[in-house]
Amino acid sequence: MIETTKQEIERRFNEQQEYFRSGKTLGYQARKSLLKTLKAAIKKHESKLIEALNKDLGKSEFEAYSNEIGILYKEINHSLKHLRRSMRPRNITPDLHLLPGSARIQKEPYGVTLIIAPWNYPVQLQLSPLIGAFAAGNTAILKPSELSSATAQSLTDMVKDCFDPKALCVINGGIETTSSLLGLPVDYIFFTGSVPVGKIVMKAASKRLTPITLELGGKSPVFVTPSAKLDTAAKRIAWGKYNNTGQTCVAPDYALVHRSVYDEFVDKLKKTVALFYGTNPLQSPDYGRIINQRHFDRLAEMMTPELALFGGERDRESLFIAPTAYGPVDWSHPLMADEIFGPLLPILIYDDLDQAIKEVPNRPKPLALYVFSQDKQEIKKIDRSISFGGGGINCTVLHVASTKLPFGGVGSSGMGHYHGESSFQVFSHTKSMLKQPTLLDLGLAYPHKRISLKMVKRVLR
Ligand code: NAD
């Protein structure tokens, strides 16, 4: 991977800063045009991007289109449809003590934004925040993951082909490059990636108090309660977990299954996996690969053959790890230490829901949480007792596919939200303006003619 030189990075940043300050990205037409160009660019380079996703992660065309490309078109359409309304300033009647006067809330772009992406959904997670950045009137520097190098190259080609680098450019490289980027006085940093690197980004941003969004990861549980429809639970959990070979930030990391349905659930999950990927998933065109040997080795270390319920086959050369489940696993097992981020599902048995619920907050706040249950009281109890980024009832992963649901983490799973209108909001500063008439100057707070404290206390109480 080529590391872009520091001089080149600075040159790119300076030209974007100058361009932004010229006001060329501010107007409605300019923003609309950038969004339309983005859609046209993705369309033009669609087959190359899909090819690259297959090369990097073994993604099938179906998976690449539905999880990465199609979702971007939907987001761009939504953004274009609501752009005028999102940009419109909101007139406000000021509080009584500030009358006579008028007030306005205006959304203002930050300026030059830096969007750092991970390798697991390298197209979607790079370009989805960009939609918000453009809609809000910013310029953007993209930093793809060096691990998904074919996709990084395709994105670079696409941007070079379709955009003026003053509005959008791609900087490629590894840690050194990202560190140089983080040293720039950019106006906003949008980072998607791991918790440890999120901390590095936050530390770097703190030097200039640069505002940031952190879209991180964590261990996301899925509850399967006695009232769950087990056929549906098995299918939806298998899909959420083994899609993209488990390398999904919102994949169910582990399952908490009530003892009374454990055997039946495991049996149905096993059958579902065979239905989805055949008895030899190595041959399945619908089953992907681990990103690289480092991550393969990390996962291989966690594999626990003595607890295998199914799966367990692996091949380092082809970066293949079969869809695998382990159980019953207990809370102290190494699989329960960190985010797994691979096709290994530990299944824990619980007897008492209250006890199971208590265990989750002993760990960092999850990015997602799912409940499979037909019992409203159980669902409510789980939802109210545990803090997590977002999630689903009787479904997995799908909440991220909505333009109407803000997506983001909480606590160590991240800060800030995007998707749909939230993408516009996250890349905009909220600027409040109060206008006072000049014909009349009551001066009620001026030292020489102010009103009595008694009067103030009557109004401000
Ligand atoms: P990562 O944190 O290793 O890398 C993300 C980006 O940071 C890459 O562009 C990489 O080049 C850069 N980077 C890596 N090390 C760096 C360092 N020391 N200094 C500066 N920059 C550095 O994450 P990843 O392995 O690419 O992705 C997997 C993680 O991302 C998982 O934890 C997953 O849960 C999380 N994730 C979160 C979301 C979300 O939307 N919340 C989405 C996808 C992935």
Short mmCIF file of C-alpha atoms and ligand atoms in Angstrom, two decimals:
data_model
loop_
_atom_site.label_atom_id
_atom_site.label_comp_id
_atom_site.label_asym_id
_atom_site.label_seq_id
_atom_site.Cartn_x
_atom_site.Cartn_y
_atom_site.Cartn_z
CA MET A 1 0.00 0.00 0.00
CA ILE A 2 1.36 3.40 -1.00
CA GLU A 3 1.51 5.93 1.82
CA THR A 4 0.54 9.37 0.52
CA THR A 5 3.25 11.87 1.41
CA LYS A 6 2.63 14.47 4.08
CA GLN A 7 3.16 17.25 1.52
CA GLU A 8 0.55 15.78 -0.79
CA ILE A 9 -1.93 15.44 2.08
CA GLU A 10 -1.36 19.06 3.10
CA ARG A 11 -1.73 20.24 -0.48
CA ARG A 12 -5.06 18.41 -0.82
CA PHE A 13 -6.29 19.82 2.47
CA ASN A 14 -5.27 23.39 1.62
CA GLU A 15 -7.03 23.33 -1.72
CA GLN A 16 -10.20 21.99 -0.11
CA GLN A 17 -10.06 24.60 2.61
CA GLU A 18 -9.66 27.36 0.05
CA TYR A 19 -12.51 25.95 -2.02
CA PHE A 20 -14.82 25.68 0.99
CA ARG A 21 -14.00 29.21 2.10
CA SER A 22 -14.84 30.50 -1.38
CA GLY A 23 -18.43 29.47 -0.59
CA LYS A 24 -18.77 27.24 -3.63
CA THR A 25 -20.26 24.31 -1.71
CA LEU A 26 -22.82 26.32 0.23
CA GLY A 27 -25.75 26.82 -2.12
CA TYR A 28 -28.58 24.39 -2.75
CA GLN A 29 -27.59 23.85 -6.39
CA ALA A 30 -23.98 23.04 -5.49
CA ARG A 31 -25.00 20.48 -2.89
CA LYS A 32 -27.57 18.93 -5.18
CA SER A 33 -25.02 18.72 -7.94
CA LEU A 34 -22.47 16.98 -5.70
CA LEU A 35 -25.06 14.45 -4.56
CA LYS A 36 -26.17 13.77 -8.12
CA THR A 37 -22.56 13.42 -9.25
CA LEU A 38 -21.99 10.95 -6.44
CA LYS A 39 -24.92 8.81 -7.54
CA ALA A 40 -23.81 8.93 -11.17
CA ALA A 41 -20.23 8.09 -10.16
CA ILE A 42 -21.31 5.02 -8.19
CA LYS A 43 -23.51 3.92 -11.09
CA LYS A 44 -20.68 4.35 -13.57
CA HIS A 45 -18.21 2.43 -11.41
CA GLU A 46 -20.70 -0.04 -9.96
CA SER A 47 -19.34 -3.18 -11.57
CA LYS A 48 -15.74 -2.29 -10.65
CA LEU A 49 -16.75 -1.68 -7.04
CA ILE A 50 -18.62 -4.99 -6.90
CA GLU A 51 -15.60 -6.78 -8.39
CA ALA A 52 -13.33 -5.19 -5.81
CA LEU A 53 -15.64 -6.20 -2.95
CA ASN A 54 -15.49 -9.75 -4.21
CA LYS A 55 -11.71 -9.60 -4.34
CA ASP A 56 -11.34 -8.15 -0.85
CA LEU A 57 -14.04 -10.04 1.02
CA GLY A 58 -15.44 -12.68 -1.32
CA LYS A 59 -18.76 -10.83 -1.38
CA SER A 60 -21.32 -12.16 -3.82
CA GLU A 61 -22.83 -9.71 -6.29
CA PHE A 62 -26.13 -9.91 -4.41
CA GLU A 63 -24.48 -9.09 -1.08
CA ALA A 64 -22.32 -6.33 -2.58
CA TYR A 65 -25.29 -4.66 -4.23
CA SER A 66 -27.82 -5.02 -1.43
CA ASN A 67 -25.54 -4.25 1.53
CA GLU A 68 -23.20 -1.70 0.03
CA ILE A 69 -24.30 -0.10 -3.23
CA GLY A 70 -28.11 -0.16 -3.27
CA ILE A 71 -28.32 1.28 0.20
CA LEU A 72 -26.27 4.28 -0.98
CA TYR A 73 -28.68 5.03 -3.83
CA LYS A 74 -31.51 4.98 -1.33
CA GLU A 75 -29.65 7.36 1.00
CA ILE A 76 -28.78 9.74 -1.85
CA ASN A 77 -32.39 9.78 -3.08
CA HIS A 78 -33.59 10.53 0.44
CA SER A 79 -31.03 13.28 0.86
CA LEU A 80 -31.94 14.92 -2.46
CA LYS A 81 -35.64 14.72 -1.70
CA HIS A 82 -35.28 16.45 1.67
CA LEU A 83 -32.36 18.74 0.92
CA ARG A 84 -34.28 22.01 0.57
CA ARG A 85 -36.22 21.38 3.75
CA SER A 86 -33.10 20.34 5.68
CA MET A 87 -31.27 23.50 4.61
CA ARG A 88 -34.13 25.86 5.36
CA PRO A 89 -33.48 28.10 8.38
CA ARG A 90 -36.09 27.83 11.11
CA ASN A 91 -37.64 31.08 12.36
CA ILE A 92 -38.26 31.12 16.08
CA THR A 93 -40.26 33.39 18.33
CA PRO A 94 -37.85 34.36 21.06
CA ASP A 95 -38.63 34.00 24.74
CA LEU A 96 -40.73 36.70 26.35
CA HIS A 97 -37.74 38.40 28.02
CA LEU A 98 -36.01 38.77 24.64
CA LEU A 99 -38.93 40.49 22.90
CA PRO A 100 -39.23 42.49 20.77
CA GLY A 101 -36.96 40.60 18.43
CA SER A 102 -36.79 37.65 16.12
CA ALA A 103 -34.66 34.54 16.05
CA ARG A 104 -33.46 31.96 13.57
CA ILE A 105 -31.79 28.59 13.69
CA GLN A 106 -29.55 27.90 10.74
CA LYS A 107 -27.64 24.77 9.80
CA GLU A 108 -24.10 25.58 8.78
CA PRO A 109 -21.49 23.24 7.25
CA TYR A 110 -18.33 22.62 9.23
CA GLY A 111 -15.90 22.95 6.31
CA VAL A 112 -13.35 20.33 5.35
CA THR A 113 -14.40 16.95 6.70
CA LEU A 114 -12.34 13.81 7.09
CA ILE A 115 -14.15 10.47 6.71
CA ILE A 116 -12.16 7.42 7.84
CA ALA A 117 -13.62 4.03 6.95
CA PRO A 118 -13.04 0.41 7.96
CA TRP A 119 -12.65 -2.60 5.66
CA ASN A 120 -15.79 -4.64 6.38
CA TYR A 121 -18.31 -2.63 4.32
CA PRO A 122 -15.66 -0.52 2.62
CA VAL A 123 -17.91 1.13 0.03
CA GLN A 124 -20.99 1.77 2.10
CA LEU A 125 -19.19 2.96 5.23
CA GLN A 126 -16.99 5.30 3.21
CA LEU A 127 -19.70 6.83 1.03
CA SER A 128 -22.74 6.85 3.30
CA PRO A 129 -21.28 9.51 5.63
CA LEU A 130 -20.14 11.42 2.52
CA ILE A 131 -23.79 11.87 1.51
CA GLY A 132 -24.37 13.76 4.74
CA ALA A 133 -21.15 15.74 4.33
CA PHE A 134 -22.15 16.91 0.83
CA ALA A 135 -25.78 17.56 1.72
CA ALA A 136 -24.66 19.75 4.61
CA GLY A 137 -22.35 21.76 2.31
CA ASN A 138 -18.91 20.45 3.27
CA THR A 139 -15.97 19.20 1.27
CA ALA A 140 -14.53 15.79 2.13
CA ILE A 141 -11.31 13.84 2.32
CA LEU A 142 -11.90 10.10 2.25
CA LYS A 143 -9.56 7.65 3.93
CA PRO A 144 -10.42 4.05 3.00
CA SER A 145 -9.02 1.12 4.93
CA GLU A 146 -5.73 -0.15 3.56
CA LEU A 147 -6.88 -3.72 4.33
CA SER A 148 -9.61 -3.69 1.68
CA SER A 149 -7.07 -2.52 -0.88
CA ALA A 150 -8.94 -3.46 -4.08
CA THR A 151 -11.96 -1.45 -2.94
CA ALA A 152 -9.73 1.45 -1.86
CA GLN A 153 -8.29 1.49 -5.40
CA SER A 154 -11.76 1.38 -7.01
CA LEU A 155 -12.98 4.22 -4.81
CA THR A 156 -9.88 6.23 -5.70
CA ASP A 157 -10.46 5.65 -9.42
CA MET A 158 -14.11 6.61 -9.11
CA VAL A 159 -13.40 9.83 -7.25
CA LYS A 160 -10.58 10.81 -9.61
CA ASP A 161 -12.82 10.17 -12.58
CA CYS A 162 -15.86 12.09 -11.38
CA PHE A 163 -14.90 14.78 -8.85
CA ASP A 164 -12.89 17.93 -8.53
CA PRO A 165 -10.40 17.14 -5.73
CA LYS A 166 -11.21 20.53 -4.25
CA ALA A 167 -14.59 19.09 -3.28
CA LEU A 168 -13.66 15.44 -2.80
CA CYS A 169 -10.45 13.46 -2.73
CA VAL A 170 -9.21 10.11 -1.50
CA ILE A 171 -6.06 9.69 0.54
CA ASN A 172 -4.70 6.16 0.72
CA GLY A 173 -2.35 4.61 3.22
CA GLY A 174 -2.05 2.94 6.60
CA ILE A 175 -1.43 4.17 10.11
CA GLU A 176 1.19 6.76 9.09
CA THR A 177 -1.14 8.35 6.55
CA THR A 178 -4.09 8.36 8.92
CA SER A 179 -1.91 9.95 11.59
CA SER A 180 -0.91 12.71 9.14
CA LEU A 181 -4.57 13.26 8.29
CA LEU A 182 -5.46 13.44 11.96
CA GLY A 183 -2.81 16.12 12.39
CA LEU A 184 -4.57 18.43 9.92
CA PRO A 185 -6.84 21.22 11.11
CA VAL A 186 -9.89 19.60 9.48
CA ASP A 187 -13.26 20.88 10.64
CA TYR A 188 -14.94 17.54 11.32
CA ILE A 189 -13.82 13.93 11.70
CA PHE A 190 -16.19 11.07 11.01
CA PHE A 191 -14.57 7.80 12.03
CA THR A 192 -15.91 4.28 11.62
CA GLY A 193 -13.79 1.49 13.03
CA SER A 194 -12.62 -0.24 16.17
CA VAL A 195 -12.76 1.01 19.75
CA PRO A 196 -8.94 1.18 20.22
CA VAL A 197 -8.46 3.26 17.05
CA GLY A 198 -11.51 5.33 18.00
CA LYS A 199 -9.62 6.33 21.13
CA ILE A 200 -6.60 7.36 19.03
CA VAL A 201 -8.87 9.45 16.80
CA MET A 202 -10.54 11.11 19.77
CA LYS A 203 -7.18 11.91 21.33
CA ALA A 204 -5.96 13.47 18.08
CA ALA A 205 -9.20 15.45 17.70
CA SER A 206 -8.91 16.74 21.26
CA LYS A 207 -5.74 18.65 20.36
CA ARG A 208 -7.83 21.13 18.35
CA LEU A 209 -11.20 20.24 19.86
CA THR A 210 -12.27 19.09 16.42
CA PRO A 211 -15.84 17.78 16.54
CA ILE A 212 -16.10 14.06 15.83
CA THR A 213 -18.44 11.19 15.24
CA LEU A 214 -17.24 7.77 16.31
CA GLU A 215 -19.01 4.75 14.85
CA LEU A 216 -17.41 1.89 16.76
CA GLY A 217 -18.12 -1.71 17.65
CA GLY A 218 -18.59 -3.98 20.63
CA LYS A 219 -20.31 -7.15 21.74
CA SER A 220 -23.93 -7.10 20.60
CA PRO A 221 -26.18 -9.68 22.26
CA VAL A 222 -29.25 -11.43 20.92
CA PHE A 223 -31.83 -12.78 23.37
CA VAL A 224 -33.93 -15.82 22.47
CA THR A 225 -36.66 -16.14 25.06
CA PRO A 226 -39.03 -19.10 25.65
CA SER A 227 -41.80 -17.41 23.65
CA ALA A 228 -39.63 -16.80 20.56
CA LYS A 229 -40.66 -18.19 17.20
CA LEU A 230 -37.63 -20.41 16.86
CA ASP A 231 -37.76 -21.00 13.11
CA THR A 232 -37.73 -17.27 12.46
CA ALA A 233 -35.13 -16.63 15.16
CA ALA A 234 -32.78 -19.23 13.68
CA LYS A 235 -33.06 -17.80 10.16
CA ARG A 236 -32.71 -14.16 11.16
CA ILE A 237 -29.87 -14.78 13.60
CA ALA A 238 -27.99 -16.96 11.09
CA TRP A 239 -28.41 -14.30 8.42
CA GLY A 240 -27.30 -11.45 10.70
CA LYS A 241 -24.35 -13.39 12.07
CA TYR A 242 -22.90 -15.14 9.02
CA ASN A 243 -23.61 -12.48 6.41
CA ASN A 244 -20.23 -10.96 5.42
CA THR A 245 -18.67 -13.87 7.37
CA GLY A 246 -19.60 -12.29 10.68
CA GLN A 247 -17.54 -9.19 9.91
CA THR A 248 -20.43 -6.82 10.59
CA CYS A 249 -20.37 -4.27 13.39
CA VAL A 250 -24.04 -4.88 14.24
CA ALA A 251 -23.96 -8.67 13.82
CA PRO A 252 -25.21 -10.56 16.87
CA ASP A 253 -21.94 -11.21 18.68
CA TYR A 254 -23.36 -13.79 21.09
CA ALA A 255 -26.73 -15.37 21.84
CA LEU A 256 -28.47 -15.64 25.20
CA VAL A 257 -30.93 -18.49 24.90
CA HIS A 258 -33.37 -19.70 27.53
CA ARG A 259 -32.63 -23.24 28.70
CA SER A 260 -36.11 -24.49 27.73
CA VAL A 261 -35.54 -23.70 24.03
CA TYR A 262 -31.76 -24.14 23.77
CA ASP A 263 -31.68 -27.60 22.14
CA GLU A 264 -34.42 -26.79 19.67
CA PHE A 265 -32.86 -23.43 18.78
CA VAL A 266 -29.42 -24.99 18.20
CA ASP A 267 -30.95 -27.67 16.01
CA LYS A 268 -32.85 -25.12 13.92
CA LEU A 269 -29.80 -22.84 13.65
CA LYS A 270 -27.68 -25.74 12.38
CA LYS A 271 -30.32 -26.67 9.80
CA THR A 272 -30.66 -23.05 8.71
CA VAL A 273 -26.92 -22.71 8.14
CA ALA A 274 -26.99 -25.84 5.99
CA LEU A 275 -29.95 -24.40 4.08
CA PHE A 276 -28.21 -21.05 3.53
CA TYR A 277 -24.70 -22.19 2.68
CA GLY A 278 -24.99 -25.94 1.94
CA THR A 279 -23.17 -28.70 3.78
CA ASN A 280 -19.86 -27.39 2.45
CA PRO A 281 -19.90 -23.59 2.86
CA LEU A 282 -16.41 -23.43 1.33
CA GLN A 283 -18.13 -24.01 -2.02
CA SER A 284 -20.99 -21.60 -1.44
CA PRO A 285 -20.99 -18.49 -3.66
CA ASP A 286 -23.00 -16.77 -0.91
CA TYR A 287 -20.39 -17.20 1.78
CA GLY A 288 -17.52 -14.74 2.07
CA ARG A 289 -13.97 -14.83 3.38
CA ILE A 290 -12.02 -13.36 6.29
CA ILE A 291 -10.29 -10.12 5.32
CA ASN A 292 -6.69 -11.26 5.92
CA GLN A 293 -4.45 -13.75 7.71
CA ARG A 294 -4.03 -11.56 10.78
CA HIS A 295 -7.77 -11.56 11.38
CA PHE A 296 -7.95 -15.27 10.44
CA ASP A 297 -5.32 -16.06 13.10
CA ARG A 298 -7.11 -13.88 15.66
CA LEU A 299 -10.32 -15.84 15.08
CA ALA A 300 -8.56 -19.23 14.90
CA GLU A 301 -7.18 -18.58 18.37
CA MET A 302 -10.71 -18.18 19.75
CA MET A 303 -11.98 -21.40 18.20
CA THR A 304 -12.95 -23.99 20.80
CA PRO A 305 -13.54 -27.39 19.12
CA GLU A 306 -14.72 -29.05 22.36
CA LEU A 307 -17.73 -26.69 22.47
CA ALA A 308 -18.55 -26.77 18.74
CA LEU A 309 -22.25 -27.20 17.96
CA PHE A 310 -21.57 -27.07 14.24
CA GLY A 311 -18.96 -25.71 11.85
CA GLY A 312 -15.36 -25.26 12.92
CA GLU A 313 -13.78 -26.05 9.52
CA ARG A 314 -11.16 -23.56 8.41
CA ASP A 315 -8.51 -23.01 5.77
CA ARG A 316 -5.88 -20.33 6.30
CA GLU A 317 -4.77 -20.28 2.68
CA SER A 318 -8.21 -19.33 1.35
CA LEU A 319 -9.13 -17.34 4.49
CA PHE A 320 -12.16 -19.55 5.02
CA ILE A 321 -13.81 -20.13 8.38
CA ALA A 322 -17.11 -22.02 8.31
CA PRO A 323 -20.22 -20.64 10.00
CA THR A 324 -19.68 -21.93 13.52
CA ALA A 325 -21.56 -21.96 16.83
CA TYR A 326 -20.31 -22.88 20.30
CA GLY A 327 -22.32 -23.80 23.33
CA PRO A 328 -23.10 -23.78 26.03
CA VAL A 329 -20.54 -21.05 26.65
CA ASP A 330 -20.20 -19.19 29.94
CA TRP A 331 -19.50 -15.52 30.57
CA SER A 332 -15.87 -16.13 31.48
CA HIS A 333 -15.01 -17.92 28.22
CA PRO A 334 -12.37 -16.14 26.03
CA LEU A 335 -15.02 -15.82 23.27
CA MET A 336 -16.85 -13.44 25.62
CA ALA A 337 -13.86 -11.13 26.16
CA ASP A 338 -13.93 -8.91 23.06
CA GLU A 339 -15.96 -8.29 19.92
CA ILE A 340 -15.61 -11.46 17.81
CA PHE A 341 -16.05 -9.92 14.35
CA GLY A 342 -16.12 -13.26 12.58
CA PRO A 343 -18.41 -16.25 11.94
CA LEU A 344 -18.21 -17.69 15.47
CA LEU A 345 -21.37 -17.55 17.58
CA PRO A 346 -21.09 -18.34 21.28
CA ILE A 347 -24.43 -19.42 22.73
CA LEU A 348 -25.04 -18.92 26.45
CA ILE A 349 -27.90 -20.57 28.32
CA TYR A 350 -29.90 -18.50 30.79
CA ASP A 351 -32.51 -19.61 33.32
CA ASP A 352 -33.53 -16.29 34.78
CA LEU A 353 -34.08 -13.32 32.46
CA ASP A 354 -33.35 -10.76 35.21
CA GLN A 355 -30.02 -12.42 35.88
CA ALA A 356 -29.13 -12.50 32.15
CA ILE A 357 -30.11 -8.84 31.78
CA LYS A 358 -27.85 -7.91 34.72
CA GLU A 359 -24.81 -9.43 33.05
CA VAL A 360 -24.93 -7.31 29.88
CA PRO A 361 -24.29 -3.90 31.49
CA ASN A 362 -21.23 -5.34 33.24
CA ARG A 363 -19.59 -4.99 29.83
CA PRO A 364 -19.19 -1.95 27.55
CA LYS A 365 -22.47 -0.69 26.09
CA PRO A 366 -23.32 -2.71 22.96
CA LEU A 367 -23.71 -1.16 19.52
CA ALA A 368 -26.79 -3.32 18.89
CA LEU A 369 -29.12 -5.61 20.78
CA TYR A 370 -31.78 -7.98 19.47
CA VAL A 371 -34.66 -9.78 21.13
CA PHE A 372 -36.56 -12.73 19.75
CA SER A 373 -39.72 -13.02 21.78
CA GLN A 374 -43.51 -12.87 21.50
CA ASP A 375 -43.85 -11.56 25.05
CA LYS A 376 -44.24 -7.77 25.21
CA GLN A 377 -43.30 -7.61 28.89
CA GLU A 378 -40.04 -9.49 28.29
CA ILE A 379 -39.16 -7.26 25.35
CA LYS A 380 -39.92 -4.12 27.34
CA LYS A 381 -37.86 -5.31 30.29
CA ILE A 382 -34.79 -6.01 28.13
CA ASP A 383 -35.14 -2.76 26.21
CA ARG A 384 -35.53 -0.64 29.36
CA SER A 385 -32.81 -2.32 31.39
CA ILE A 386 -29.95 -2.18 28.92
CA SER A 387 -28.37 0.79 27.16
CA PHE A 388 -27.29 0.05 23.59
CA GLY A 389 -26.90 1.91 20.28
CA GLY A 390 -29.97 0.53 18.50
CA GLY A 391 -31.45 -2.81 17.63
CA GLY A 392 -34.36 -4.97 16.63
CA ILE A 393 -37.26 -7.02 17.91
CA ASN A 394 -37.56 -10.32 16.07
CA CYS A 395 -34.98 -9.18 13.53
CA THR A 396 -31.25 -8.56 13.31
CA VAL A 397 -29.12 -5.93 11.54
CA LEU A 398 -32.01 -4.44 9.52
CA HIS A 399 -32.37 -1.27 11.61
CA VAL A 400 -29.21 0.03 9.91
CA ALA A 401 -30.94 -0.11 6.52
CA SER A 402 -33.51 2.58 7.29
CA THR A 403 -33.22 6.21 6.24
CA LYS A 404 -35.69 6.98 9.02
CA LEU A 405 -33.75 5.51 11.93
CA PRO A 406 -30.68 7.37 13.24
CA PHE A 407 -27.81 4.90 13.52
CA GLY A 408 -24.97 5.06 16.03
CA GLY A 409 -23.52 3.71 19.24
CA VAL A 410 -23.54 4.78 22.86
CA GLY A 411 -20.73 4.76 25.40
CA SER A 412 -17.81 2.81 24.03
CA SER A 413 -19.78 1.67 20.96
CA GLY A 414 -19.65 5.22 19.65
CA MET A 415 -21.00 8.73 19.68
CA GLY A 416 -23.12 10.54 17.11
CA HIS A 417 -25.77 9.28 14.72
CA TYR A 418 -26.27 9.27 10.98
CA HIS A 419 -28.44 7.89 8.12
CA GLY A 420 -31.29 9.83 6.54
CA GLU A 421 -31.87 13.26 8.07
CA SER A 422 -29.36 12.49 10.84
CA SER A 423 -26.58 12.44 8.24
CA PHE A 424 -27.38 16.04 7.35
CA GLN A 425 -27.57 17.00 11.02
CA VAL A 426 -24.32 15.32 12.03
CA PHE A 427 -22.33 17.24 9.42
CA SER A 428 -23.98 20.57 10.29
CA HIS A 429 -23.33 23.02 13.04
CA THR A 430 -26.51 24.49 14.53
CA LYS A 431 -26.09 28.24 14.47
CA SER A 432 -28.55 30.37 16.44
CA MET A 433 -29.08 34.04 15.59
CA LEU A 434 -31.11 36.56 17.55
CA LYS A 435 -32.10 39.82 15.89
CA GLN A 436 -33.10 42.84 17.94
CA PRO A 437 -34.75 45.98 16.55
CA THR A 438 -32.63 49.13 16.61
CA LEU A 439 -35.39 51.72 16.59
CA LEU A 440 -36.21 50.92 20.15
CA ASP A 441 -33.50 50.37 22.77
CA LEU A 442 -35.14 49.58 26.06
CA GLY A 443 -31.78 48.82 27.69
CA LEU A 444 -33.44 47.02 30.55
CA ALA A 445 -30.15 45.40 31.60
CA TYR A 446 -27.86 48.44 31.18
CA PRO A 447 -26.33 49.45 34.51
CA HIS A 448 -27.54 53.04 34.31
CA LYS A 449 -31.21 52.34 33.65
CA ARG A 450 -31.79 48.73 34.42
CA ILE A 451 -34.96 47.32 35.92
CA SER A 452 -34.98 46.09 39.48
CA LEU A 453 -33.74 42.61 40.42
CA LYS A 454 -37.23 41.99 41.77
CA MET A 455 -38.63 42.46 38.26
CA VAL A 456 -35.96 40.15 36.78
CA LYS A 457 -36.81 37.48 39.33
CA ARG A 458 -40.44 37.73 38.33
CA VAL A 459 -39.61 37.02 34.68
CA LEU A 460 -36.76 34.52 35.15
CA ARG A 461 -38.08 32.05 37.64
P1 NAD B 1 -9.79 -0.15 12.53
O1 NAD B 1 -10.13 0.71 13.69
O2 NAD B 1 -8.63 -1.05 12.63
O3 NAD B 1 -9.55 0.75 11.21
C1 NAD B 1 -10.42 1.77 10.81
C2 NAD B 1 -9.64 2.84 10.07
O4 NAD B 1 -8.67 3.38 10.95
C3 NAD B 1 -8.90 2.35 8.83
O5 NAD B 1 -9.08 3.29 7.79
C4 NAD B 1 -7.46 2.28 9.28
O6 NAD B 1 -6.58 2.61 8.24
C5 NAD B 1 -7.37 3.34 10.35
N1 NAD B 1 -6.40 2.97 11.41
C6 NAD B 1 -6.08 1.73 11.83
N2 NAD B 1 -5.17 1.80 12.82
C7 NAD B 1 -4.92 3.11 13.02
C8 NAD B 1 -4.06 3.82 13.92
N3 NAD B 1 -3.29 3.19 14.80
N4 NAD B 1 -4.05 5.17 13.85
C9 NAD B 1 -4.83 5.82 12.96
N5 NAD B 1 -5.64 5.18 12.10
C10 NAD B 1 -5.69 3.86 12.11
O7 NAD B 1 -11.14 -0.97 12.21
P2 NAD B 1 -11.35 -2.09 11.16
O8 NAD B 1 -10.57 -3.30 11.58
O9 NAD B 1 -11.13 -1.56 9.80
O10 NAD B 1 -12.92 -2.37 11.31
C11 NAD B 1 -13.44 -3.23 12.26
C12 NAD B 1 -14.00 -2.50 13.47
O11 NAD B 1 -14.86 -1.45 13.04
C13 NAD B 1 -14.86 -3.38 14.35
O12 NAD B 1 -14.60 -3.08 15.68
C14 NAD B 1 -16.28 -2.99 13.99
O13 NAD B 1 -17.24 -3.23 14.99
C15 NAD B 1 -16.11 -1.55 13.71
N6 NAD B 1 -17.15 -1.08 12.80
C16 NAD B 1 -18.11 -0.23 13.26
C17 NAD B 1 -19.11 0.16 12.43
C18 NAD B 1 -20.19 1.11 12.88
O14 NAD B 1 -20.90 1.62 12.01
N7 NAD B 1 -20.36 1.36 14.16
C19 NAD B 1 -19.14 -0.28 11.12
C20 NAD B 1 -18.16 -1.15 10.69
C21 NAD B 1 -17.16 -1.54 11.54
#
